[in-house]
PDB file of C-alpha atoms in Angstrom:
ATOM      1  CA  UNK A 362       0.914 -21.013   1.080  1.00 64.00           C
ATOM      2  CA  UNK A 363       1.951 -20.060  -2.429  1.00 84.00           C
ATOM      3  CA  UNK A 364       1.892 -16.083  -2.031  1.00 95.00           C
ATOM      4  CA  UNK A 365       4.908 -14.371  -2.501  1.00 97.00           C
ATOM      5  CA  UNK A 366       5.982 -12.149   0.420  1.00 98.00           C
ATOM      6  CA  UNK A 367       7.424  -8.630   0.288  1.00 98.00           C
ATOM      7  CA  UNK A 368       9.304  -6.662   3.030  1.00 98.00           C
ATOM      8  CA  UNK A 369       8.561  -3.340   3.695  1.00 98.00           C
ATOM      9  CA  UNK A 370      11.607  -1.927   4.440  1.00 98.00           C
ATOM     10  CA  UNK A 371      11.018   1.753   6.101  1.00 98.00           C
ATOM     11  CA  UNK A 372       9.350  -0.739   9.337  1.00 98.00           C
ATOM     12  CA  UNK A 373      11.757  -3.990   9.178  1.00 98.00           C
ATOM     13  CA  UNK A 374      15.417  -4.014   8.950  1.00 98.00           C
ATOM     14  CA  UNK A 375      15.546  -0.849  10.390  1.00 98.00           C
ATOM     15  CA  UNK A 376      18.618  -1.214  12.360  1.00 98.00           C
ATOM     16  CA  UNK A 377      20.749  -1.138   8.854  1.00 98.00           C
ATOM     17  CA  UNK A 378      21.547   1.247   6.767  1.00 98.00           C
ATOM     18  CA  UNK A 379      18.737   1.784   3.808  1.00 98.00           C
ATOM     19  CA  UNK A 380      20.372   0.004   0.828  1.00 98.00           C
ATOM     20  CA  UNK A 381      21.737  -3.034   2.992  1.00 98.00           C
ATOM     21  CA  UNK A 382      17.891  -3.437   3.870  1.00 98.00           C
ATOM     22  CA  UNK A 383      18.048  -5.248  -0.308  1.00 98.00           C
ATOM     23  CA  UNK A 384      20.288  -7.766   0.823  1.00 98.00           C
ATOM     24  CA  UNK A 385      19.138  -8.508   4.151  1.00 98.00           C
ATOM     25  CA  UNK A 386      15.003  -9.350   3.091  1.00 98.00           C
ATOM     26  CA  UNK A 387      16.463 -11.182   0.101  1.00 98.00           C
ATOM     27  CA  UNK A 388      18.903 -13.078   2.703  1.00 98.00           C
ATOM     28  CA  UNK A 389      15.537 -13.589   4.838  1.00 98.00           C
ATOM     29  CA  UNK A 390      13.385 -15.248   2.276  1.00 98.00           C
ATOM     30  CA  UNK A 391      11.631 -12.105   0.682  1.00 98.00           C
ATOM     31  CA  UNK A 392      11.088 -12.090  -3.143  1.00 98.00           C
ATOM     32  CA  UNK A 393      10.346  -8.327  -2.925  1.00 98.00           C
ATOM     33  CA  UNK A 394      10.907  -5.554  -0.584  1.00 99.00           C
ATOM     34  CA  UNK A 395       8.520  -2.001  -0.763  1.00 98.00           C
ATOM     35  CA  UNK A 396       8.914   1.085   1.027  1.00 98.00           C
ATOM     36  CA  UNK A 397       7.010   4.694   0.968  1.00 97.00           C
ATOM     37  CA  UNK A 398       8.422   7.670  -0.437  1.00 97.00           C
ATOM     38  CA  UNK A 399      10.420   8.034  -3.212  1.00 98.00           C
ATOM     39  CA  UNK A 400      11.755  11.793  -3.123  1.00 97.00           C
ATOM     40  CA  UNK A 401      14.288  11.563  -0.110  1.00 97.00           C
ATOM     41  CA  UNK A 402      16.122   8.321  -1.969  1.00 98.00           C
ATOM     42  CA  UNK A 403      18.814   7.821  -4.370  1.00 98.00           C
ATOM     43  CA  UNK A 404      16.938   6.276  -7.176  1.00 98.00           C
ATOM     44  CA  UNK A 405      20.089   4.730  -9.117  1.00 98.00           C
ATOM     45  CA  UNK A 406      21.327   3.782  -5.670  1.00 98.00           C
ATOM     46  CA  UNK A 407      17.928   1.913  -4.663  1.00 98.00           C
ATOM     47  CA  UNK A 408      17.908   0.133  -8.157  1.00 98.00           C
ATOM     48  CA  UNK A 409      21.424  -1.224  -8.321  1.00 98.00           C
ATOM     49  CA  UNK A 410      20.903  -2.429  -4.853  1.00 98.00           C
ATOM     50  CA  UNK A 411      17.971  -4.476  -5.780  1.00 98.00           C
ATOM     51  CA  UNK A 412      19.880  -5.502  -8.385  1.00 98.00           C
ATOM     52  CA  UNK A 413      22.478  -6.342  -6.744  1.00 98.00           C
ATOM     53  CA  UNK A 414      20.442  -8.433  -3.809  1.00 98.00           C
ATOM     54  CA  UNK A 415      18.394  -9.738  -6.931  1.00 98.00           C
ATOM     55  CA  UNK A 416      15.174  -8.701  -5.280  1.00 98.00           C
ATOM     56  CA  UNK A 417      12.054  -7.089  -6.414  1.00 98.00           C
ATOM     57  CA  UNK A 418      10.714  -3.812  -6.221  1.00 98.00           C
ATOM     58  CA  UNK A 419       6.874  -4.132  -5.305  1.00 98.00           C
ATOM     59  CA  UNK A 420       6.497  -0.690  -5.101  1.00 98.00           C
ATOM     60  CA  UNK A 421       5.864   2.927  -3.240  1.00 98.00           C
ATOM     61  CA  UNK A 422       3.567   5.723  -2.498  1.00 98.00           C
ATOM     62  CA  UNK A 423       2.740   7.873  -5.813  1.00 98.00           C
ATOM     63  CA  UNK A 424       1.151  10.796  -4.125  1.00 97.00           C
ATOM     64  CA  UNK A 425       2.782  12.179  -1.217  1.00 90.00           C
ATOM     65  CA  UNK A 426       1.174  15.053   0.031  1.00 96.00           C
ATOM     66  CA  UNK A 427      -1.379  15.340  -2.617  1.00 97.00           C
ATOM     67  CA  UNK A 428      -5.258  14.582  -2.006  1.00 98.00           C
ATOM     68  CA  UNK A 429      -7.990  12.946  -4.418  1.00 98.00           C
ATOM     69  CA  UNK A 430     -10.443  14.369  -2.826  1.00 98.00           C
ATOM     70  CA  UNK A 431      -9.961  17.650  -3.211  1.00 98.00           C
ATOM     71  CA  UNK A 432     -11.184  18.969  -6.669  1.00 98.00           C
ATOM     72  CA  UNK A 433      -8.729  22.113  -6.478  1.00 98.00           C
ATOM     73  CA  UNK A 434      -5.372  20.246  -6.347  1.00 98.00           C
ATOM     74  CA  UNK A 435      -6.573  17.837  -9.465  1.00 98.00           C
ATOM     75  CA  UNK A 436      -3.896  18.778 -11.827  1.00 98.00           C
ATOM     76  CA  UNK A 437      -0.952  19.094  -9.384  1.00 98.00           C
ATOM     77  CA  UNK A 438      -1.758  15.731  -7.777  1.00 98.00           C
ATOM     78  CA  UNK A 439      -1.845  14.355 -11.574  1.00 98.00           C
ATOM     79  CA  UNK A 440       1.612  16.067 -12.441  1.00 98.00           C
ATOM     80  CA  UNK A 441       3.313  14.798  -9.376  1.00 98.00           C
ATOM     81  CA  UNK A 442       1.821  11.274  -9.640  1.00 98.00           C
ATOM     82  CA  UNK A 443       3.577  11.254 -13.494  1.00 98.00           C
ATOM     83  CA  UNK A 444       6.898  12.183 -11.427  1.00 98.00           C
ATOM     84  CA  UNK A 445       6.011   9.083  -9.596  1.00 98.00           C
ATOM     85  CA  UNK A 446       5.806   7.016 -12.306  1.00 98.00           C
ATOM     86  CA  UNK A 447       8.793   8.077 -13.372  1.00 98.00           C
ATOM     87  CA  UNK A 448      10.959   7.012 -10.710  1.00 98.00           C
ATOM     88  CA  UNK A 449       8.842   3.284 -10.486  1.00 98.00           C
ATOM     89  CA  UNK A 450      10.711   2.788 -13.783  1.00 98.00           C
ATOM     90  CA  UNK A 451      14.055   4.063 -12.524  1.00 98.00           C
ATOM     91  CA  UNK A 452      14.130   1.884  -9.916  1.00 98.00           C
ATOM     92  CA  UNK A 453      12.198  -0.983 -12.116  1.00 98.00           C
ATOM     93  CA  UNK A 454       8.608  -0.887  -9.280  1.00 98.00           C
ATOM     94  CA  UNK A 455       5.973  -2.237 -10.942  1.00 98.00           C
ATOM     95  CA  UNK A 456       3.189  -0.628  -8.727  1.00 98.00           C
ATOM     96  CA  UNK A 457       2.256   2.885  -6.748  1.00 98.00           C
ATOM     97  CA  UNK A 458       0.480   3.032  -3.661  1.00 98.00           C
ATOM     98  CA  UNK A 459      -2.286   6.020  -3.619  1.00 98.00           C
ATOM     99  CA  UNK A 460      -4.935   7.592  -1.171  1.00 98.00           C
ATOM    100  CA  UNK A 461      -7.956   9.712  -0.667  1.00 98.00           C
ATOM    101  CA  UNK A 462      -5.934  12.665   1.450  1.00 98.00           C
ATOM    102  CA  UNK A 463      -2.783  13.918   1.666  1.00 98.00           C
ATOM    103  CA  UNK A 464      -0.336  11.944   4.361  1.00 97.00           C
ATOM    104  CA  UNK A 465       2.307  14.079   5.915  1.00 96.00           C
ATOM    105  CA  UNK A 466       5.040  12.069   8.416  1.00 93.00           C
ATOM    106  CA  UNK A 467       4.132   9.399  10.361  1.00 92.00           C
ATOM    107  CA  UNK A 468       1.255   9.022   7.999  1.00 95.00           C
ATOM    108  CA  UNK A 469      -0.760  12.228   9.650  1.00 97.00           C
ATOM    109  CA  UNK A 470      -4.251  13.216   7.376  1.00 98.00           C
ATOM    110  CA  UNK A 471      -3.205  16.516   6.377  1.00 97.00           C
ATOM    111  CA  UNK A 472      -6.479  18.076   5.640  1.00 98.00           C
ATOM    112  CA  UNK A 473      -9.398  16.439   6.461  1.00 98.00           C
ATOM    113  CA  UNK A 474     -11.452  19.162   4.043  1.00 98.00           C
ATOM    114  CA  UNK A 475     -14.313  19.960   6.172  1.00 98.00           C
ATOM    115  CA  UNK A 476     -15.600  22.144   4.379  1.00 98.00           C
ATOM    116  CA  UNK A 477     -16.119  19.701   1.573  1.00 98.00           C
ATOM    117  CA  UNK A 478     -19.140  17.373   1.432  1.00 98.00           C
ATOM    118  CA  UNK A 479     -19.048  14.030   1.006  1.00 98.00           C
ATOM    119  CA  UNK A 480     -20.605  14.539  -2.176  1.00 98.00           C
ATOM    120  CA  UNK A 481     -17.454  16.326  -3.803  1.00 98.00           C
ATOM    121  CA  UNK A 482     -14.732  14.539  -2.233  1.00 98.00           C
ATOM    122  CA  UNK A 483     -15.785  11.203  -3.671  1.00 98.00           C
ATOM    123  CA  UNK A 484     -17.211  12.986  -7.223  1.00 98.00           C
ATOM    124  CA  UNK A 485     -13.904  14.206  -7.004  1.00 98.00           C
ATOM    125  CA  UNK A 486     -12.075  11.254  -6.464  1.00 98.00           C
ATOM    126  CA  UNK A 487     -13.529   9.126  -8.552  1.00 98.00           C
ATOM    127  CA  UNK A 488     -12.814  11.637 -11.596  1.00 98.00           C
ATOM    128  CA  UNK A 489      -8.994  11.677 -11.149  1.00 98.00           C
ATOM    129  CA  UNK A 490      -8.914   8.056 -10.276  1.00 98.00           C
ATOM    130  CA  UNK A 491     -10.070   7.604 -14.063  1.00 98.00           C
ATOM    131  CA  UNK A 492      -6.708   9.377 -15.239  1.00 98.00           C
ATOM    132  CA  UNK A 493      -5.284   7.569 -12.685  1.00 98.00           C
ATOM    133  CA  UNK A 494      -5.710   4.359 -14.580  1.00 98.00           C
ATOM    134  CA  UNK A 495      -5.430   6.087 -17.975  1.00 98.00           C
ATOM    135  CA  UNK A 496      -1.411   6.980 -16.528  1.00 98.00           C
ATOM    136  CA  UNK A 497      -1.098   3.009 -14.972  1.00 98.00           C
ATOM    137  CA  UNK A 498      -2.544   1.763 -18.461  1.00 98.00           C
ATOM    138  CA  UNK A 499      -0.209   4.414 -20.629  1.00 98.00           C
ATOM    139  CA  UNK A 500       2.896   3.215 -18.238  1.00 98.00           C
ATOM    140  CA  UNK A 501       2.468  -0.009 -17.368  1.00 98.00           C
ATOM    141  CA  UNK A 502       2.779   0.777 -13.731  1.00 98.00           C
ATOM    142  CA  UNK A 503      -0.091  -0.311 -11.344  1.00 98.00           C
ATOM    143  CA  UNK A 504      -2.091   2.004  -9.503  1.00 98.00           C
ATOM    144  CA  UNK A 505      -3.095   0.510  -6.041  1.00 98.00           C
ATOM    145  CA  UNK A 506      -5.731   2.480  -3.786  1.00 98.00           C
ATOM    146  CA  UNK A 507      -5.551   2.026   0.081  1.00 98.00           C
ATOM    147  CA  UNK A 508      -8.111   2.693   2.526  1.00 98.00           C
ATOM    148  CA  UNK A 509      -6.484   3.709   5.737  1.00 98.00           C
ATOM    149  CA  UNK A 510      -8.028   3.132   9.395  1.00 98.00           C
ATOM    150  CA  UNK A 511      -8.967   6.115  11.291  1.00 98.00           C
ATOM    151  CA  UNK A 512      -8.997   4.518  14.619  1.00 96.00           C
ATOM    152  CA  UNK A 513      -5.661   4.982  15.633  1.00 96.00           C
ATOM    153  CA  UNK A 514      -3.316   5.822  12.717  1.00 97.00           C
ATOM    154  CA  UNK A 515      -4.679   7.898  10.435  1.00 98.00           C
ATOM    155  CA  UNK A 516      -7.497   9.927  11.772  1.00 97.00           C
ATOM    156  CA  UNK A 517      -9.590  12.132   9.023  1.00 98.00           C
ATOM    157  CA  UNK A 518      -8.794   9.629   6.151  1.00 98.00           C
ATOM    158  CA  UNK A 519     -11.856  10.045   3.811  1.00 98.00           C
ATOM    159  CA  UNK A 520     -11.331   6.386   2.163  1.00 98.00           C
ATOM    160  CA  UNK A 521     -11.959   4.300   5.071  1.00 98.00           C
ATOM    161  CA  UNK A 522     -13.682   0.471   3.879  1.00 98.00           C
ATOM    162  CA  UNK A 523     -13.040  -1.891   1.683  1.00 98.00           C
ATOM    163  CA  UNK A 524     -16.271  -1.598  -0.307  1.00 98.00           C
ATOM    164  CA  UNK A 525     -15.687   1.988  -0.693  1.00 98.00           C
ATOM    165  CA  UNK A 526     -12.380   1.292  -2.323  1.00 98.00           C
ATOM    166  CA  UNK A 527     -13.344  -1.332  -4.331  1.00 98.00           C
ATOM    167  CA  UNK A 528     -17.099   0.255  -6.049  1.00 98.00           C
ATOM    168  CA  UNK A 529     -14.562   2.650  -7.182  1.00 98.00           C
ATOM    169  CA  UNK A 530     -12.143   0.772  -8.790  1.00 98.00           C
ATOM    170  CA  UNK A 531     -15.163  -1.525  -9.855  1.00 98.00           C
ATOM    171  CA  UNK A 532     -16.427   1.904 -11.686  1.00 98.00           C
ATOM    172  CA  UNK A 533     -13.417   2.640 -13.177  1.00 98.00           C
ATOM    173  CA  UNK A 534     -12.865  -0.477 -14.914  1.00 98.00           C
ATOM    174  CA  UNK A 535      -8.909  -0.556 -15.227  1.00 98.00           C
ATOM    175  CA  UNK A 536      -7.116  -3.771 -14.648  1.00 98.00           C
ATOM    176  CA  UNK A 537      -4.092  -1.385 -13.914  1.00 98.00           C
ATOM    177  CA  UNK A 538      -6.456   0.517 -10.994  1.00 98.00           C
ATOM    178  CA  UNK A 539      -6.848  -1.892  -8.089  1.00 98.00           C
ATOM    179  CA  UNK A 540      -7.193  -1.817  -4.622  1.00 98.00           C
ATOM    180  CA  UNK A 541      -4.386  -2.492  -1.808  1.00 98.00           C
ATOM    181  CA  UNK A 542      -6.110  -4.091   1.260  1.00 98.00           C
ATOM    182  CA  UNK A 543      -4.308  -3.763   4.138  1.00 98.00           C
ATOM    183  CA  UNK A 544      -5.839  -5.903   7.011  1.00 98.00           C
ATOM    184  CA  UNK A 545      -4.497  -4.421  10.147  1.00 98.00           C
ATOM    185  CA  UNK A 546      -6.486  -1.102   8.870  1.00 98.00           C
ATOM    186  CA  UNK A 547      -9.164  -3.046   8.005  1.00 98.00           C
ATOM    187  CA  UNK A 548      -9.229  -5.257  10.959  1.00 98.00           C
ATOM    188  CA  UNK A 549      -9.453  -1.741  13.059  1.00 98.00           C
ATOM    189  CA  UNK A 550     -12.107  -0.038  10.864  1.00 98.00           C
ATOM    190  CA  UNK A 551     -14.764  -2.790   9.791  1.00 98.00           C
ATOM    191  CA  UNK A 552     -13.807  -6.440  10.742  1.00 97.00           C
ATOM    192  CA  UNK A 553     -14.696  -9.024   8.584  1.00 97.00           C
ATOM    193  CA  UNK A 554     -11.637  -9.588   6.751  1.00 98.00           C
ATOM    194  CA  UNK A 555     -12.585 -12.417   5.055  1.00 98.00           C
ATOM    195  CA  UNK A 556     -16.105 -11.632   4.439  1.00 98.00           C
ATOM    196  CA  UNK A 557     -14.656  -8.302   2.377  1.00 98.00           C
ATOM    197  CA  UNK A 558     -11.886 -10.531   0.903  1.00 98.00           C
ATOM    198  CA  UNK A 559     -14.735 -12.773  -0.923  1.00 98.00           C
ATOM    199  CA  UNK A 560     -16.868  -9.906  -1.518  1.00 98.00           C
ATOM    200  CA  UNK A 561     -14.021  -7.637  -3.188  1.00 98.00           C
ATOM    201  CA  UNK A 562     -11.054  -9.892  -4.092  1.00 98.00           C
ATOM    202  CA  UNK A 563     -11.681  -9.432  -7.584  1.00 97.00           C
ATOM    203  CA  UNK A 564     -10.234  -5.743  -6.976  1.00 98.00           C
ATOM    204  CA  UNK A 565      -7.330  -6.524  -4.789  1.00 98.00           C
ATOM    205  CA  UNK A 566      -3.887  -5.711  -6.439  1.00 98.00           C
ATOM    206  CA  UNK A 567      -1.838  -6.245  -3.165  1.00 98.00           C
ATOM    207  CA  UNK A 568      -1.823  -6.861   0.341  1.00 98.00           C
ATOM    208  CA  UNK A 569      -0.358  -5.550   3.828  1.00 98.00           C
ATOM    209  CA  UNK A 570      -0.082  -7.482   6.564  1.00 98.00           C
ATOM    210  CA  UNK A 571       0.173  -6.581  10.188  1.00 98.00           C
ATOM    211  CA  UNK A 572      -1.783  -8.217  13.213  1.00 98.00           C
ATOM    212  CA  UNK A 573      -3.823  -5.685  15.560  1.00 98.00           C
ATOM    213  CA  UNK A 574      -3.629  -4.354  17.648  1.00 97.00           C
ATOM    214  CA  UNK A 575       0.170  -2.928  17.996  1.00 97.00           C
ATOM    215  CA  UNK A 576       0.694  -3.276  14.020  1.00 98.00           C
ATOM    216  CA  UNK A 577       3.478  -5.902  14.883  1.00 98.00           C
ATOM    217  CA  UNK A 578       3.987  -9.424  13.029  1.00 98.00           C
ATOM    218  CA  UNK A 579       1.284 -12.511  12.386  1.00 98.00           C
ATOM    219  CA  UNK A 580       0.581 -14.080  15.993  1.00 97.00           C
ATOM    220  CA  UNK A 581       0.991 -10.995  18.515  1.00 98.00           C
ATOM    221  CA  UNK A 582      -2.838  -9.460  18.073  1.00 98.00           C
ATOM    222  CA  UNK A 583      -6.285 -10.912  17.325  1.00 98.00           C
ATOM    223  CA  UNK A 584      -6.050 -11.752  13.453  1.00 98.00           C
ATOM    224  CA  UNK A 585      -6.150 -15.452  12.451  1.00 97.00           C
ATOM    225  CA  UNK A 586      -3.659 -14.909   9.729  1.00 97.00           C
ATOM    226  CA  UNK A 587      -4.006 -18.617   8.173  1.00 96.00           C
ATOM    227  CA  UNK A 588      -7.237 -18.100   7.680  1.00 97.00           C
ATOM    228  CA  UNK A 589      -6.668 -14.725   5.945  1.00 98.00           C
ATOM    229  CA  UNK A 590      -4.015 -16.179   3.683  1.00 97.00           C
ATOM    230  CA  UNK A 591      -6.636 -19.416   2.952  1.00 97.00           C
ATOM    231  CA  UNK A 592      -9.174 -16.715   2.145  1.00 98.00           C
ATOM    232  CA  UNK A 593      -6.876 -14.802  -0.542  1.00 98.00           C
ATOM    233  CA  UNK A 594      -5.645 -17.842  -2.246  1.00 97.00           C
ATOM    234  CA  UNK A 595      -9.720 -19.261  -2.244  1.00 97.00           C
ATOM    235  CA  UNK A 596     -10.380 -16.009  -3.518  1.00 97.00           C
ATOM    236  CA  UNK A 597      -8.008 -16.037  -6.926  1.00 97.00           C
ATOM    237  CA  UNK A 598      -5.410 -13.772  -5.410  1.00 98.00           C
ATOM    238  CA  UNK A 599      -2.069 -14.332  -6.966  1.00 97.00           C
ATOM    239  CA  UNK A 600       0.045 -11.480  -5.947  1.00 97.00           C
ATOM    240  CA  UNK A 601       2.113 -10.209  -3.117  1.00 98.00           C
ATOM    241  CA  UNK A 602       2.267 -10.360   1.071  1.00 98.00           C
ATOM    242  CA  UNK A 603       3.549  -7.168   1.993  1.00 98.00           C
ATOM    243  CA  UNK A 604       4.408  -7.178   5.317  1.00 98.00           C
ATOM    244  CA  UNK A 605       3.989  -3.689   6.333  1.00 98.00           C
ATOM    245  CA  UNK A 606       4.620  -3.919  10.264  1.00 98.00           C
ATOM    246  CA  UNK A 607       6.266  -2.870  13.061  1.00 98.00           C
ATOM    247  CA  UNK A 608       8.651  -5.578  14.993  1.00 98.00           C
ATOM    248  CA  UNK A 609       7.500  -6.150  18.379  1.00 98.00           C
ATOM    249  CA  UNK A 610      10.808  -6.241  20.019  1.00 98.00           C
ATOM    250  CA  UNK A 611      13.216  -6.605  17.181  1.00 98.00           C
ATOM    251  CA  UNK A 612      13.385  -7.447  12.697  1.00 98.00           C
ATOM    252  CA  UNK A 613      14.676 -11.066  13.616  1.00 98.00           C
ATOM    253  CA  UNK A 614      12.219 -12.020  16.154  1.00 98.00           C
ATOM    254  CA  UNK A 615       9.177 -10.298  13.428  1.00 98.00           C
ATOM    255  CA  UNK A 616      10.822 -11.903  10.349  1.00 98.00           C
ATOM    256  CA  UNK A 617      11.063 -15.594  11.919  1.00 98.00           C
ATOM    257  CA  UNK A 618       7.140 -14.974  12.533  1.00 98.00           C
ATOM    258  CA  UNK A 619       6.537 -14.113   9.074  1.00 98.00           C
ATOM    259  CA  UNK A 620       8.325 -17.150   7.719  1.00 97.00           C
ATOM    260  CA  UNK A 621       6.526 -19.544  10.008  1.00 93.00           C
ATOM    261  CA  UNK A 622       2.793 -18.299   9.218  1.00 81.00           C
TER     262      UNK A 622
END
């Protein structure tokens, strides 16, 4: 397999200290690490110790507790997503991570919005998604749109499919606007990974991978990760493996599995 692979480092390593988590992934076999908020780190730390490590930063989440969805928080989510784009080049990222609703911890839907119809939240979200990709274009900072499963993580998520995701960044038109596809939420939503892979891989900017269930490495659920990876490379994608699990017992055990699939 010639994909790259990238560490997420708020769910592996976690046993060191955050900036030691550089060194370690790089130590591993990682060419990039990613994590998910930005706010609650020491930017100049996180970039020297990339530096240092001489790893890559793939990227983080650009919008917090913000929603697309909802037309009423338009200009604040677009003002904090510029703060986000701010720090990717602080720390040297090249990509954010965004989604349909605001995720507070442990990734909970905030506000589900009700008392919107479906009608508005994706009108809505389609029409800040264009100055989305205006701000990736102006910055040079990719804007990557997830679609979260609402079976047992993230219950209320509006963006839930991969054709969803990908009709909108289709609309949109930006090559800086992709999509990320993450199969373990996929895998739990709609199934056929490799079906949606074909269908959408035009639109894919980056990947997470976690087997399901459990959300722990390649080899302890039901996905036939080879095949997957096969599927991506058949497919034209080029870019990163970001392997946004959980360990099943420990980051050693998890990281010999991702080195051997």
């Amino acid at each position: 397999m010639s994909l790259k692979k990238c560490a997420c480092i708020e769910t592996l390593y976690t046993e060191l200290p955050f900036l030691d988590r550089f060194r370690a992934a790089k130590a591993d076999g990682f060419d990039f690490v990613e994590f998910w908020s930005w706010e609650d780190k020491d930017l100049d730390a996180v970039r020297t110790a990339a530096q240092q490590a001489g790893i890559g930063i793939a990227g983080f989440n650009g919008d917090a507790v913000l929603s697309l969805i909802d037309p009423a928080q338009k200009a604040e989510y677009l003002a904090f997503l510029r703060c986000s784009v701010e720090a990717a080049k602080r720390v040297g990222a090249r990509s954010l991570t965004i989604h349909s609703n605001g995720l507070g911890e442990g990734g909970v839907v905030l506000n589900a919005y009700p008392e919107l119809s479906h009608t508005v939240k994706l009108c809505a979200m389609f029409d800040t998604l264009r100055d989305c990709a205006r701000l990736a274009e102006e910055s040079g900072i990719r804007m990557n749109l997830e679609a979260l499963n609402i079976v047992t993580d993230h219950p209320g998520n509006f963006l839930q499919t991969t054709q969803m995701a990908a009709e909108l960044t289709r609309l949109v038109g930006s090559p800086m606007l992709k999509i990320l596809y993450d199969a373990y939420h996929m895998q739990l939503n709609e199934g056929d990974l490799c079906g949606n892979i074909r269908a959408y891989g035009d639109q894919i900017g980056h990947v997470h991978i976690a087997d399901a269930p459990g959300r722990h490495e390649p080899g302890t659920g039901e996905i036939n990760y080879p095949t997957v990876y096969a599927c991506l490379e058949e497919a034209g994608y080029t870019g990163l493996l970001g392997y946004e699990l959980f360990p099943k017992t420990d980051t050693a055990a998890a990281v010999r599995a991702i080195m051997a699939d």
